Short mmCIF file of C-alpha atoms in Angstrom, two decimals:
data_model
loop_
_atom_site.label_atom_id
_atom_site.label_comp_id
_atom_site.label_asym_id
_atom_site.label_seq_id
_atom_site.Cartn_x
_atom_site.Cartn_y
_atom_site.Cartn_z
CA UNK J 2 -23.53 49.94 69.27
CA UNK J 3 -25.86 47.57 71.12
CA UNK J 4 -24.31 44.59 69.37
CA UNK J 5 -20.93 45.33 70.97
CA UNK J 6 -22.51 45.74 74.42
CA UNK J 7 -24.28 42.41 74.01
CA UNK J 8 -21.04 40.77 72.86
CA UNK J 9 -19.13 42.17 75.82
CA UNK J 10 -21.72 40.75 78.22
CA UNK J 11 -21.94 37.32 76.62
CA UNK J 12 -19.39 34.77 77.79
CA UNK J 13 -19.84 32.68 74.67
CA UNK J 14 -19.26 35.62 72.37
CA UNK J 15 -16.31 36.82 74.45
CA UNK J 16 -14.60 33.55 73.56
CA UNK J 17 -15.86 33.04 70.03
CA UNK J 18 -15.26 36.52 68.60
CA UNK J 19 -11.46 36.52 69.24
CA UNK J 20 -11.33 32.95 67.97
CA UNK J 21 -13.09 33.94 64.76
CA UNK J 22 -10.69 36.87 64.30
CA UNK J 23 -7.64 34.67 64.79
CA UNK J 24 -9.01 31.93 62.53
CA UNK J 25 -9.78 34.40 59.75
CA UNK J 26 -6.35 36.02 59.86
CA UNK J 27 -4.67 32.65 60.22
CA UNK J 28 -6.31 31.26 57.09
CA UNK J 29 -5.63 34.43 55.11
CA UNK J 30 -2.75 33.71 52.73
CA UNK J 31 -1.89 30.43 54.43
CA UNK J 32 -0.28 29.03 51.27
CA UNK J 33 2.68 31.26 50.42
CA UNK J 34 4.04 28.98 47.70
CA UNK J 35 7.19 28.07 49.62
CA UNK J 36 8.44 26.61 52.90
CA UNK J 37 11.42 27.61 54.99
CA UNK J 38 14.04 25.36 56.57
CA UNK J 39 12.22 24.46 59.80
CA UNK J 40 8.99 23.74 57.96
CA UNK J 41 11.02 21.60 55.57
CA UNK J 42 12.20 19.59 58.59
CA UNK J 43 8.56 19.03 59.58
CA UNK J 44 7.76 17.74 56.10
CA UNK J 45 10.90 15.60 56.02
CA UNK J 46 10.27 13.89 59.33
CA UNK J 47 6.50 13.78 59.74
CA UNK J 48 6.03 12.09 56.35
CA UNK J 49 8.21 9.16 57.43
CA UNK J 50 6.85 6.00 59.00
CA UNK J 51 6.43 5.83 62.77
CA UNK J 52 9.46 3.51 63.20
CA UNK J 53 11.54 5.92 61.10
CA UNK J 54 10.44 8.88 63.24
CA UNK J 55 11.21 6.93 66.41
CA UNK J 56 14.69 6.14 65.12
CA UNK J 57 15.35 9.75 64.11
CA UNK J 58 14.45 11.36 67.45
CA UNK J 59 17.02 9.19 69.19
CA UNK J 60 19.73 11.00 67.25
CA UNK J 61 18.31 14.44 66.44
CA UNK J 62 15.28 16.70 67.03
CA UNK J 63 13.97 14.86 70.09
CA UNK J 64 12.59 18.16 71.36
CA UNK J 65 10.11 18.10 68.45
CA UNK J 66 9.30 14.40 68.68
CA UNK J 67 5.72 14.75 69.92
CA UNK J 68 4.99 17.41 67.33
CA UNK J 69 6.33 15.21 64.54
CA UNK J 70 4.14 12.37 65.79
CA UNK J 71 1.03 14.56 65.69
CA UNK J 72 1.92 15.93 62.26
CA UNK J 73 2.53 12.43 60.92
CA UNK J 74 -1.21 11.77 61.05
CA UNK J 75 -2.06 15.18 59.58
CA UNK J 76 0.35 14.93 56.65
CA UNK J 77 -0.74 11.37 55.94
CA UNK J 78 -3.95 12.93 54.62
CA UNK J 79 -2.32 15.83 52.75
CA UNK J 80 1.36 16.81 52.68
CA UNK J 81 0.77 20.26 51.18
CA UNK J 82 1.41 23.71 52.62
CA UNK J 83 -2.17 24.17 53.79
CA UNK J 84 -2.23 20.97 55.84
CA UNK J 85 1.29 21.66 57.12
CA UNK J 86 0.23 24.96 58.68
CA UNK J 87 -3.42 24.28 59.51
CA UNK J 88 -2.73 22.74 62.97
CA UNK J 89 -0.86 25.91 63.94
CA UNK J 90 -3.77 28.07 62.79
CA UNK J 91 -6.21 26.00 64.83
CA UNK J 92 -3.91 26.09 67.86
CA UNK J 93 -3.61 29.89 67.60
CA UNK J 94 -7.40 30.11 67.36
CA UNK J 95 -7.71 28.09 70.55
CA UNK J 96 -5.13 30.33 72.22
CA UNK J 97 -7.07 33.48 71.32
CA UNK J 98 -10.19 31.90 72.84
CA UNK J 99 -8.28 30.91 75.97
CA UNK J 100 -6.79 34.39 76.36
CA UNK J 101 -10.32 35.81 76.16
CA UNK J 102 -11.59 33.28 78.67
CA UNK J 103 -8.66 33.97 80.99
CA UNK J 104 -9.22 37.73 80.80
CA UNK J 105 -12.92 37.25 81.46
CA UNK J 106 -12.27 35.05 84.49
CA UNK J 107 -9.74 37.48 85.97
CA UNK J 108 -11.22 40.90 85.16
CA UNK J 109 -14.59 40.59 83.44
CA UNK J 110 -15.96 39.96 79.94
CA UNK J 111 -14.92 43.32 78.50
CA UNK J 112 -11.27 42.67 79.37
CA UNK J 113 -11.58 39.15 78.02
CA UNK J 114 -13.02 40.33 74.72
CA UNK J 115 -10.35 42.99 74.35
CA UNK J 116 -7.49 40.68 75.29
CA UNK J 117 -8.56 37.86 73.01
CA UNK J 118 -9.17 40.23 70.09
CA UNK J 119 -5.81 41.98 70.56
CA UNK J 120 -4.15 38.56 70.51
CA UNK J 121 -6.06 37.69 67.35
CA UNK J 122 -5.01 40.81 65.40
CA UNK J 123 -1.37 40.64 66.49
CA UNK J 124 1.14 39.92 63.68
CA UNK J 125 3.33 38.21 66.30
CA UNK J 126 0.61 35.64 66.92
CA UNK J 127 -0.22 35.38 63.22
CA UNK J 128 3.43 34.71 62.35
CA UNK J 129 3.54 31.49 64.36
CA UNK J 130 -0.06 30.66 63.46
CA UNK J 131 1.11 30.40 59.85
CA UNK J 132 4.19 28.33 60.48
CA UNK J 133 4.40 24.55 60.23
CA UNK J 134 6.15 24.16 63.57
CA UNK J 135 5.15 23.47 67.16
CA UNK J 136 5.22 26.96 68.66
CA UNK J 137 1.54 27.82 68.24
CA UNK J 138 0.65 24.47 69.83
CA UNK J 139 3.00 25.18 72.73
CA UNK J 140 1.31 28.55 73.24
CA UNK J 141 -2.13 26.93 73.30
CA UNK J 142 -1.05 24.33 75.87
CA UNK J 143 0.70 26.95 78.03
CA UNK J 144 -2.31 29.29 78.00
CA UNK J 145 -4.60 26.38 78.85
CA UNK J 146 -2.27 25.47 81.73
CA UNK J 147 -2.40 29.07 82.98
CA UNK J 148 -6.21 29.00 82.91
CA UNK J 149 -6.14 25.64 84.70
CA UNK J 150 -3.93 27.19 87.38
CA UNK J 151 -6.44 30.00 87.94
CA UNK J 152 -9.26 27.47 88.22
CA UNK J 153 -7.26 25.25 90.56
CA UNK J 154 -6.52 28.20 92.85
CA UNK J 155 -10.21 29.11 92.98
CA UNK J 156 -11.45 25.54 93.45
CA UNK J 157 -8.57 23.32 94.57
CA UNK J 158 -9.03 19.59 94.02
CA UNK J 159 -6.98 16.60 92.99
CA UNK J 160 -8.63 16.65 89.56
CA UNK J 161 -7.92 20.35 89.04
CA UNK J 162 -4.25 19.94 89.87
CA UNK J 163 -4.00 16.80 87.73
CA UNK J 164 -5.42 18.70 84.76
CA UNK J 165 -2.95 21.52 85.37
CA UNK J 166 -0.01 19.12 85.59
CA UNK J 167 -1.08 17.32 82.41
CA UNK J 168 -1.28 20.58 80.45
CA UNK J 169 2.14 21.74 81.63
CA UNK J 170 3.57 18.34 80.73
CA UNK J 171 1.99 18.50 77.28
CA UNK J 172 3.39 21.97 76.65
CA UNK J 173 6.87 20.86 77.72
CA UNK J 174 6.76 17.73 75.58
CA UNK J 175 5.90 19.91 72.60
CA UNK J 176 8.98 22.00 73.48
CA UNK J 177 11.04 21.43 76.57
CA UNK J 178 11.62 25.14 77.32
CA UNK J 179 7.91 25.52 78.00
CA UNK J 180 8.78 24.14 81.44
CA UNK J 181 9.78 27.74 82.24
CA UNK J 182 6.05 28.30 82.56
CA UNK J 183 6.29 26.77 86.03
CA UNK J 184 8.53 29.61 87.19
CA UNK J 185 6.00 32.18 86.00
CA UNK J 186 3.24 30.34 87.83
CA UNK J 187 5.29 30.19 91.01
CA UNK J 188 5.62 33.99 90.89
CA UNK J 189 1.85 34.25 90.30
CA UNK J 190 1.08 32.18 93.39
CA UNK J 191 3.53 34.19 95.46
CA UNK J 192 2.00 37.49 94.29
CA UNK J 193 -1.50 36.16 94.98
CA UNK J 194 -0.45 35.10 98.50
CA UNK J 195 -2.20 31.77 98.30
CA UNK J 196 -2.41 29.41 101.25
CA UNK J 197 -0.31 26.38 101.99
CA UNK J 198 -2.88 23.97 100.61
CA UNK J 199 -2.65 25.63 97.19
CA UNK J 200 1.14 25.58 97.32
CA UNK J 201 1.08 21.87 98.13
CA UNK J 202 -1.26 21.13 95.24
CA UNK J 203 0.82 23.18 92.83
CA UNK J 204 4.10 21.65 94.02
CA UNK J 205 2.74 18.14 93.49
CA UNK J 206 1.49 18.91 89.98
CA UNK J 207 4.65 20.82 89.03
CA UNK J 208 6.90 18.09 90.43
CA UNK J 209 5.05 15.42 88.47
CA UNK J 210 5.32 17.48 85.30
CA UNK J 211 9.07 17.94 85.76
CA UNK J 212 9.58 14.23 86.35
CA UNK J 213 7.60 13.35 83.24
CA UNK J 214 9.64 15.79 81.12
CA UNK J 215 13.04 14.64 82.41
CA UNK J 216 13.40 11.83 79.83
CA UNK J 217 12.94 14.37 77.04
CA UNK J 218 15.42 16.75 78.67
CA UNK J 219 17.99 13.97 78.98
CA UNK J 220 17.73 12.98 75.32
CA UNK J 221 17.64 16.59 74.11
CA UNK J 222 20.72 17.46 76.19
CA UNK J 223 22.66 14.78 74.34
CA UNK J 224 21.63 16.50 71.09
CA UNK J 225 22.69 19.98 72.23
CA UNK J 226 25.03 20.32 69.24
CA UNK J 227 21.91 21.21 67.25
CA UNK J 228 21.77 24.60 68.97
CA UNK J 229 25.52 25.20 69.10
CA UNK J 230 25.05 27.94 66.51
CA UNK J 231 23.05 30.10 68.92
CA UNK J 232 24.75 33.21 70.25
CA UNK J 233 24.41 35.07 73.52
CA UNK J 234 21.43 37.47 73.30
CA UNK J 235 21.99 41.12 74.09
CA UNK J 236 20.16 44.42 74.14
CA UNK J 237 19.40 44.27 70.41
CA UNK J 238 17.54 40.97 70.82
CA UNK J 239 15.68 42.28 73.88
CA UNK J 240 14.65 45.44 72.05
CA UNK J 241 13.50 43.45 69.01
CA UNK J 242 11.34 41.17 71.14
CA UNK J 243 9.84 44.08 73.05
CA UNK J 244 8.96 45.95 69.87
CA UNK J 245 7.57 42.85 68.19
CA UNK J 246 5.41 41.86 71.16
CA UNK J 247 3.99 45.39 71.41
CA UNK J 248 3.17 45.89 67.75
CA UNK J 249 6.40 46.67 65.82
CA UNK J 250 4.99 50.14 65.10
CA UNK J 251 6.56 53.00 67.09
CA UNK J 252 3.45 54.84 68.35
CA UNK J 253 1.54 51.59 68.83
CA UNK J 254 4.41 50.09 70.84
CA UNK J 255 4.59 53.18 73.05
CA UNK J 256 0.83 53.15 73.59
CA UNK J 257 0.89 49.42 74.44
CA UNK J 258 3.68 49.91 76.97
CA UNK J 259 1.80 52.84 78.54
CA UNK J 260 -1.35 50.76 78.86
CA UNK J 261 0.61 47.87 80.38
CA UNK J 262 2.19 50.28 82.85
CA UNK J 263 -1.25 51.62 83.76
CA UNK J 264 -2.51 48.09 84.34
CA UNK J 265 0.40 47.36 86.67
CA UNK J 266 -0.07 50.64 88.61
CA UNK J 267 -3.86 50.37 88.76
CA UNK J 268 -4.61 46.64 88.44
CA UNK J 269 -8.18 45.42 88.00
CA UNK J 270 -9.83 44.26 91.22
CA UNK J 271 -9.84 40.55 91.93
CA UNK J 272 -13.05 38.76 90.99
CA UNK J 273 -13.43 37.39 94.49
CA UNK J 274 -11.59 36.13 97.58
CA UNK J 275 -9.13 33.32 97.04
CA UNK J 276 -8.57 34.24 93.39
CA UNK J 277 -5.60 35.48 91.38
CA UNK J 278 -5.49 39.03 90.06
CA UNK J 279 -4.99 39.63 86.34
CA UNK J 280 -1.65 41.38 86.77
CA UNK J 281 -0.42 38.63 89.09
CA UNK J 282 -1.13 36.12 86.32
CA UNK J 283 -0.29 38.04 83.15
CA UNK J 284 2.84 39.94 84.18
CA UNK J 285 4.87 36.89 85.30
CA UNK J 286 3.66 35.00 82.23
CA UNK J 287 4.85 37.78 79.92
CA UNK J 288 8.15 38.45 81.68
CA UNK J 289 9.53 35.53 83.71
CA UNK J 290 10.16 32.86 81.02
CA UNK J 291 11.89 35.37 78.74
CA UNK J 292 14.01 36.95 81.46
CA UNK J 293 15.09 33.55 82.79
CA UNK J 294 16.01 32.27 79.32
CA UNK J 295 17.91 35.49 78.60
CA UNK J 296 19.84 35.08 81.84
CA UNK J 297 20.66 31.41 81.23
CA UNK J 298 21.68 32.23 77.65
CA UNK J 299 24.42 34.55 78.85
CA UNK J 300 26.34 31.42 79.88
CA UNK J 301 24.70 28.74 77.70
CA UNK J 302 23.00 30.31 74.67
CA UNK J 303 19.53 28.86 74.22
CA UNK J 304 17.45 31.92 73.38
CA UNK J 305 15.34 32.33 70.28
CA UNK J 306 12.13 34.39 70.21
CA UNK J 307 10.07 31.39 69.18
CA UNK J 308 11.17 29.45 72.25
CA UNK J 309 9.35 31.92 74.51
CA UNK J 310 6.48 32.80 72.20
CA UNK J 311 4.10 31.07 74.62
CA UNK J 312 4.75 33.94 77.06
CA UNK J 313 3.22 36.46 74.63
CA UNK J 314 -0.30 35.67 75.88
CA UNK J 315 0.42 37.85 78.91
CA UNK J 316 0.89 40.98 76.78
CA UNK J 317 -2.67 41.36 75.39
CA UNK J 318 -4.06 40.55 78.85
CA UNK J 319 -2.10 43.41 80.40
CA UNK J 320 -2.90 45.73 77.49
CA UNK J 321 -6.60 44.99 77.77
CA UNK J 322 -6.49 45.62 81.53
CA UNK J 323 -4.92 49.02 80.87
CA UNK J 324 -7.54 49.82 78.26
CA UNK J 325 -10.28 48.81 80.67
CA UNK J 326 -8.91 51.17 83.29
CA UNK J 327 -9.08 54.03 80.78
CA UNK J 328 -12.54 53.02 79.53
CA UNK J 329 -13.83 52.74 83.08
CA UNK J 330 -13.21 56.46 83.54
CA UNK J 331 -15.43 57.19 80.54
CA UNK J 332 -18.50 55.77 82.25
CA UNK J 333 -19.63 59.02 83.77
CA UNK J 334 -22.54 61.38 83.31
CA UNK J 335 -24.75 60.72 80.33
CA UNK J 336 -22.47 57.90 79.16
CA UNK J 337 -23.22 55.59 82.07
CA UNK J 338 -24.76 53.06 79.70
CA UNK J 339 -21.28 52.23 78.45
CA UNK J 340 -21.68 53.26 74.82
CA UNK J 341 -18.49 55.33 74.78
CA UNK J 342 -16.30 52.63 76.36
CA UNK J 343 -17.79 50.06 73.99
CA UNK J 344 -17.13 52.23 70.96
CA UNK J 345 -13.63 53.02 72.16
CA UNK J 346 -12.85 49.33 72.67
CA UNK J 347 -14.10 48.39 69.20
CA UNK J 348 -12.17 51.26 67.62
CA UNK J 349 -8.99 50.22 69.43
CA UNK J 350 -9.17 46.70 68.02
CA UNK J 351 -9.86 47.95 64.49
CA UNK J 352 -7.15 50.61 64.73
CA UNK J 353 -4.64 48.09 66.04
CA UNK J 354 -5.32 45.83 63.07
CA UNK J 355 -5.15 48.68 60.54
CA UNK J 356 -1.84 49.96 61.88
CA UNK J 357 -0.36 46.47 61.70
CA UNK J 358 -1.95 45.56 58.34
CA UNK J 359 1.25 46.19 56.29
CA UNK J 360 3.11 43.74 58.53
CA UNK J 361 0.33 41.17 58.14
CA UNK J 362 0.59 41.52 54.36
CA UNK J 363 4.37 41.20 54.43
CA UNK J 364 4.20 38.03 56.52
CA UNK J 365 2.07 36.35 53.88
CA UNK J 366 4.78 36.41 51.22
CA UNK J 367 7.70 34.00 50.70
CA UNK J 368 10.03 36.85 51.75
CA UNK J 369 8.64 36.78 55.29
CA UNK J 370 10.91 33.85 56.25
CA UNK J 371 14.62 33.31 55.92
CA UNK J 372 14.29 30.91 53.01
CA UNK J 373 12.48 30.58 49.72
CA UNK J 374 12.99 26.92 48.87
CA UNK J 375 10.37 26.97 46.13
CA UNK J 376 12.39 29.51 44.13
CA UNK J 377 15.48 27.27 44.29
CA UNK J 378 13.40 24.25 43.34
CA UNK J 379 12.03 26.02 40.27
CA UNK J 380 15.50 26.93 39.09
CA UNK J 381 16.80 23.40 39.68
CA UNK J 382 13.86 21.90 37.78
CA UNK J 383 14.60 24.24 34.87
CA UNK J 384 18.37 23.76 34.74
CA UNK J 385 18.92 20.11 35.68
CA UNK J 386 18.27 17.12 33.44
CA UNK J 387 17.88 13.42 34.30
CA UNK J 388 21.32 11.89 34.68
CA UNK J 389 23.01 15.14 35.69
CA UNK J 390 25.36 14.95 38.67
CA UNK J 391 24.51 17.14 41.67
CA UNK J 392 26.57 17.91 44.76
CA UNK J 393 25.08 19.46 47.90
CA UNK J 394 27.42 21.79 49.81
CA UNK J 395 26.80 21.30 52.66
CA UNK J 396 24.66 18.19 52.68
CA UNK J 397 21.84 19.93 54.60
CA UNK J 398 20.82 21.34 51.21
CA UNK J 399 19.49 17.86 50.54
CA UNK J 400 16.41 18.83 52.56
CA UNK J 401 15.27 20.95 49.61
CA UNK J 402 15.26 17.92 47.35
CA UNK J 403 13.18 15.97 49.87
CA UNK J 404 10.58 18.72 50.09
CA UNK J 405 10.50 19.37 46.32
CA UNK J 406 11.49 15.97 44.86
CA UNK J 407 10.22 16.81 41.35
CA UNK J 408 12.98 19.41 41.04
CA UNK J 409 15.68 16.72 41.07
CA UNK J 410 13.83 13.81 39.50
CA UNK J 411 16.40 11.53 37.85
CA UNK J 412 19.38 13.61 39.03
CA UNK J 413 22.35 11.78 40.62
CA UNK J 414 23.29 12.79 44.16
CA UNK J 415 27.06 12.37 43.85
CA UNK J 416 27.98 12.21 47.55
CA UNK J 417 25.00 10.28 48.93
CA UNK J 418 25.77 7.13 50.91
CA UNK J 419 22.42 6.65 52.71
CA UNK J 420 19.16 8.57 52.65
CA UNK J 421 17.76 10.26 55.73
CA UNK J 422 15.02 7.67 56.02
CA UNK J 423 17.39 4.71 55.94
CA UNK J 424 20.05 6.28 58.18
CA UNK J 425 17.77 7.78 60.86
CA UNK J 426 19.06 11.29 60.15
CA UNK J 427 17.58 14.51 58.79
CA UNK J 428 19.84 14.93 55.76
CA UNK J 429 21.20 11.48 55.02
CA UNK J 430 24.85 10.50 55.09
CA UNK J 431 27.67 11.32 52.70
CA UNK J 432 30.38 8.97 51.48
CA UNK J 433 33.91 9.43 52.80
CA UNK J 434 36.63 11.45 51.05
CA UNK J 435 38.13 8.52 49.16
CA UNK J 436 34.80 7.31 47.78
CA UNK J 437 33.78 10.86 46.88
CA UNK J 438 37.00 11.33 44.91
CA UNK J 439 36.37 8.10 43.02
CA UNK J 440 32.82 9.16 42.14
CA UNK J 441 33.89 12.57 40.87
CA UNK J 442 36.95 11.33 38.98
CA UNK J 443 34.96 10.55 35.84
CA UNK J 444 32.50 13.44 35.83
CA UNK J 445 32.68 15.83 32.87
CA UNK J 446 30.50 18.34 34.68
CA UNK J 447 28.73 18.65 38.02
CA UNK J 448 26.07 20.94 39.40
CA UNK J 449 26.60 22.22 42.94
CA UNK J 450 23.94 23.62 45.24
CA UNK J 451 25.65 25.88 47.76
CA UNK J 452 23.02 26.03 50.47
CA UNK J 453 22.42 29.39 52.25
CA UNK J 454 25.54 30.22 54.32
CA UNK J 455 27.79 28.14 52.05
CA UNK J 456 27.10 30.62 49.25
CA UNK J 457 28.80 33.42 51.17
CA UNK J 458 32.43 34.30 50.44
CA UNK J 459 34.84 32.89 52.97
CA UNK J 460 32.58 30.09 54.16
CA UNK J 461 34.69 27.26 55.56
CA UNK J 462 33.19 23.92 56.65
CA UNK J 463 34.43 21.90 59.61
CA UNK J 464 33.24 18.56 58.27
CA UNK J 465 36.00 16.70 56.42
CA UNK J 466 33.69 15.49 53.65
CA UNK J 467 32.48 19.04 52.99
CA UNK J 468 36.12 20.15 52.88
CA UNK J 469 36.84 17.38 50.39
CA UNK J 470 33.98 18.54 48.15
CA UNK J 471 35.43 22.05 47.96
CA UNK J 472 38.97 20.76 47.46
CA UNK J 473 37.94 18.53 44.55
CA UNK J 474 35.98 21.35 42.94
CA UNK J 475 38.96 23.73 43.17
CA UNK J 476 41.43 21.17 41.87
CA UNK J 477 39.56 19.51 39.01
CA UNK J 478 36.70 21.79 37.97
CA UNK J 479 36.00 25.35 36.94
CA UNK J 480 32.70 27.21 37.36
CA UNK J 481 31.00 28.17 34.09
CA UNK J 482 27.52 29.33 35.12
CA UNK J 483 25.49 30.06 38.22
CA UNK J 484 22.09 31.15 39.44
CA UNK J 485 22.19 33.12 42.67
CA UNK J 486 19.07 32.87 44.82
CA UNK J 487 17.96 33.87 48.29
CA UNK J 488 18.43 30.40 49.76
CA UNK J 489 21.61 29.48 47.95
CA UNK J 490 23.55 29.38 44.71
CA UNK J 491 23.19 26.77 41.98
CA UNK J 492 26.49 26.61 40.08
CA UNK J 493 27.61 24.48 37.13
CA UNK J 494 31.21 23.24 36.97
CA UNK J 495 33.04 21.60 34.08
CA UNK J 496 36.26 19.60 34.27
CA UNK J 497 39.46 21.55 33.66
CA UNK J 498 41.25 18.72 31.80
CA UNK J 499 40.21 15.74 29.74
CA UNK J 500 38.82 12.68 31.49
CA UNK J 501 41.31 9.96 32.38
CA UNK J 502 41.45 7.17 29.80
CA UNK J 503 40.11 4.71 32.36
CA UNK J 504 36.81 6.57 32.46
CA UNK J 505 35.86 5.83 28.89
CA UNK J 506 33.40 8.08 27.10
CA UNK J 507 30.68 8.15 29.75
CA UNK J 508 30.54 9.78 33.15
CA UNK J 509 30.86 7.34 36.01
CA UNK J 510 27.60 6.52 37.80
#
């Protein structure tokens, strides 16, 4: 057991061990053989030229603009699944190291090692570590900003506050809702009862960060229709997030909540005068951003779990503090050398991973996300032939063709007026109703990809062109075959009557 005692007393190991755990689990099964819709958006946008990305974010997805810019340089080297998700794995690894460092600074190396390791074995962290989106990067920047806050409180200086402000700004530019981190930090400073000089330094850094993020907020507000589909969160969403953040396993969740409660009731002692306590840092981080977003979403729905994932770093910190309180009571009598607490800590980490192993395994399959685009692409590649006519209902299904272009090589996109690249949009632009009718008038048969929700009975589009597609299919065509898949339905239609004489013997282009 001496190795564990040495690890717990070594600052370098306290940081590196959780990082190694997170990196190992992050790389495990990184290529699932498919991407889901948000990852498809990353591939669609980040593989465009810089001018094309700049044009796009002025009309849609401005909130992800910085992330797309970073991923542009990554995907220029390799546009595969591994490269798509690797930055998230590395960001999650950094976050695990930062959580360990933060725990060590606030409550000692044992707490740091436990907190970082618990973060590393968490399926919640692994989920976003293996996703080609910005949320793992946001978490890394937010955790770094929290550590910078602790350092700035201990040793206030213009440079310390500038570093803090820069990190908050970076987190918010990766996703604007990360600005909620400032509210958590304000609660931390209030709980720590810092002096006026610290408040002034924080206010200056926070104010600068807000000013620098305002341009992004202004552009994103004009694109708010993108999140119009969100609904007001309720108790079910709150319960899901609580269970997920505490392990998704009933007994483990209960144990985690009990340990967090113990940490709050018996918080670790501060490391010195003029410092923040662990609970004062971790509890607001874990609670405030989520509670505020829940409250705002009652009037203006904005909540999704991934938008507040950065707050999760507070949970392993509080859990580790609770564990440390329990382990501290074991250091009595003949166990004063700490062997029992060390063994108990190691066993807790291993047990936590083993209990959550089935969830880890599930997350590393295509079924772990809402979509399985690769399965649709395989069917399309098998069924479609060069020259076949294909209609996307709705047009957002076109993203699948951009991610898996070989599946529709040589196939005619019947409704396409302009590609996403040329139009500065995600999914391109469709022709109007009149032009669509003219294009379909001379088709003997047409394949239709009903994308996700459109495959459900009773689906009714609001867009007039989408309505025209359905109307033309009902009037002139009849379905003769279909393949039903998780992310949509591929259906073949043939014309009900003979082609008009004006069409000749060939389908119109």
